[in-house]
Amino acid sequence: MATEHLSPLDLAFWRMESADHPMHLGALAVFRAPGHRGSGDGCAAERAAALLAARCAAVPGLRRRIRDVLLPLGAAVWSPDPGFDPARHVFLVRTDSTCAHEAAGPLMARPLGRELPPWEAHVLAGPDPDTFAVLFKFHHALADGLGALALAAALFDDVPGPRAPERPVPGQRAGTVLSRLPGALAARVQGVGQALEIGAAMARGGLPLGVPAALTADPAGAGTRTVAGLTLDLDEVNLIRKGAGGTVNDVLITLVAGALRRWLAERGDPEPLGAGPRALIPVSRRRGPRGSEGAGNRLSGYLLRLPLAEPDALRRLYRVRAGMDRNKDAGPARGAGAVALLADHVHPLGHRLGGPLVAQAARLLYDILVTSVPLPGLTFSLGGSRVQEVYPLAPLARGQSLAIAVSTYKGTVHYGLVADAAAVPDLAALAGALRAELDALVREVS
């Protein structure tokens, strides 16, 4: 495997990490073995850990580490790890708890070793010998959500290999004047214009109006994490979509807005006012439905105000739908949410020196991350044990208390909630509010 420079966005994710605010994605997969195989064969978790350790060495993207280089200044490259050892990446964790989310929280708080290939798999063995969970952790520099899915899928049983990476979705077309310029110069001029437009959109839409105190955390906190998960019936989500319009994603975002409103009321917090917190909605710039091994990040984003002050559930959905329609009309290369694209215009040395400052400024750019990771219509298994549930987990930015990720698998919606443990000691209550909000919307459209 030859060395390869990190892309500007991958480098940005690598540089902005701190010990208390690690920049890794996660996925918590819950498995069940097809049946008890007898005590002589060991428990299902032990078999799974052995399989993951054996298979990871055959995945090139999992054997690469990041190292700094002299030139260009501030740059870093992917290079093979000559001492790659699966035992430093795959761990068997025994727990007395039947809830895998409890064990996942402290593990999500631990940064990945920066001298190793930046990923880990923690096999969580509970009291039931035929049931276990695996917490996958992939550094955001290694992959975005779709890329992480492709890497994890390479470790499962008989899953077809991912397709080659697709080209990013093109931005706004250059006008007739730019089309007559030499290609490189035209691209440069267009890129500068795009950056100025995104910056202007950030200035217009980035004011923190109507942000509940519960969505902020002490930026100097210890970085402890808590994790919760919730499953909802996709048929009920589709019932809402068909009755009220919009997309499945519009409904899933609206559930978050309504759940936050309920949760704040249950906590006794002041009633939400103003435009509402700014949700960053990441947008994949890949055309295919699946990622590719070692493909890094191909991301942009939308910025959306969550209408927490709106008391009517259906009106919240209409407002979310209208906001997302405006974002889609503008496209993923424009607007305040496309801040990730600005990384392309920063010199590697700027990422090295400015990474910590960018991390500290995250709460000035958005208030909560709400991301969706689509899963293909496949049945995932590991050593014959099938995935029953899969919860995506997003990194938590400095100064923010909550990150929400959602995916659908086998007709079920899975919400993965990651919170600052000090700022949000009642994360389970928010999961309950999501379910209550789904029930309320179903009643509205029935």
PDB file of N, CA, C and O in Angstrom, residues 3 174 198 243 325:
ATOM      1  N   THR A   3       1.812   5.358   0.133  1.00  0.00           N
ATOM      2  CA  THR A   3       1.345   6.464   0.955  1.00  0.00           C
ATOM      3  C   THR A   3       0.400   7.350   0.142  1.00  0.00           C
ATOM      4  O   THR A   3       0.481   7.426  -1.072  1.00  0.00           O
ATOM      5  N   ALA A 174     -20.392  26.707 -13.707  1.00  0.00           N
ATOM      6  CA  ALA A 174     -19.773  27.981 -14.016  1.00  0.00           C
ATOM      7  C   ALA A 174     -20.513  28.647 -15.158  1.00  0.00           C
ATOM      8  O   ALA A 174     -21.051  28.003 -16.044  1.00  0.00           O
ATOM      9  N   ILE A 198     -20.480  30.703   0.843  1.00  0.00           N
ATOM     10  CA  ILE A 198     -20.738  29.927   2.053  1.00  0.00           C
ATOM     11  C   ILE A 198     -20.482  30.772   3.293  1.00  0.00           C
ATOM     12  O   ILE A 198     -21.258  30.759   4.258  1.00  0.00           O
ATOM     13  N   GLY A 243     -49.389  10.682   5.030  1.00  0.00           N
ATOM     14  CA  GLY A 243     -50.506  11.509   5.467  1.00  0.00           C
ATOM     15  C   GLY A 243     -50.218  12.989   5.460  1.00  0.00           C
ATOM     16  O   GLY A 243     -51.119  13.805   5.234  1.00  0.00           O
ATOM     17  N   ASP A 325     -36.630  21.662   1.921  1.00  0.00           N
ATOM     18  CA  ASP A 325     -36.836  21.913   0.497  1.00  0.00           C
ATOM     19  C   ASP A 325     -35.984  23.095   0.029  1.00  0.00           C
ATOM     20  O   ASP A 325     -35.405  23.059  -1.065  1.00  0.00           O
TER      21      ASP A 325
END
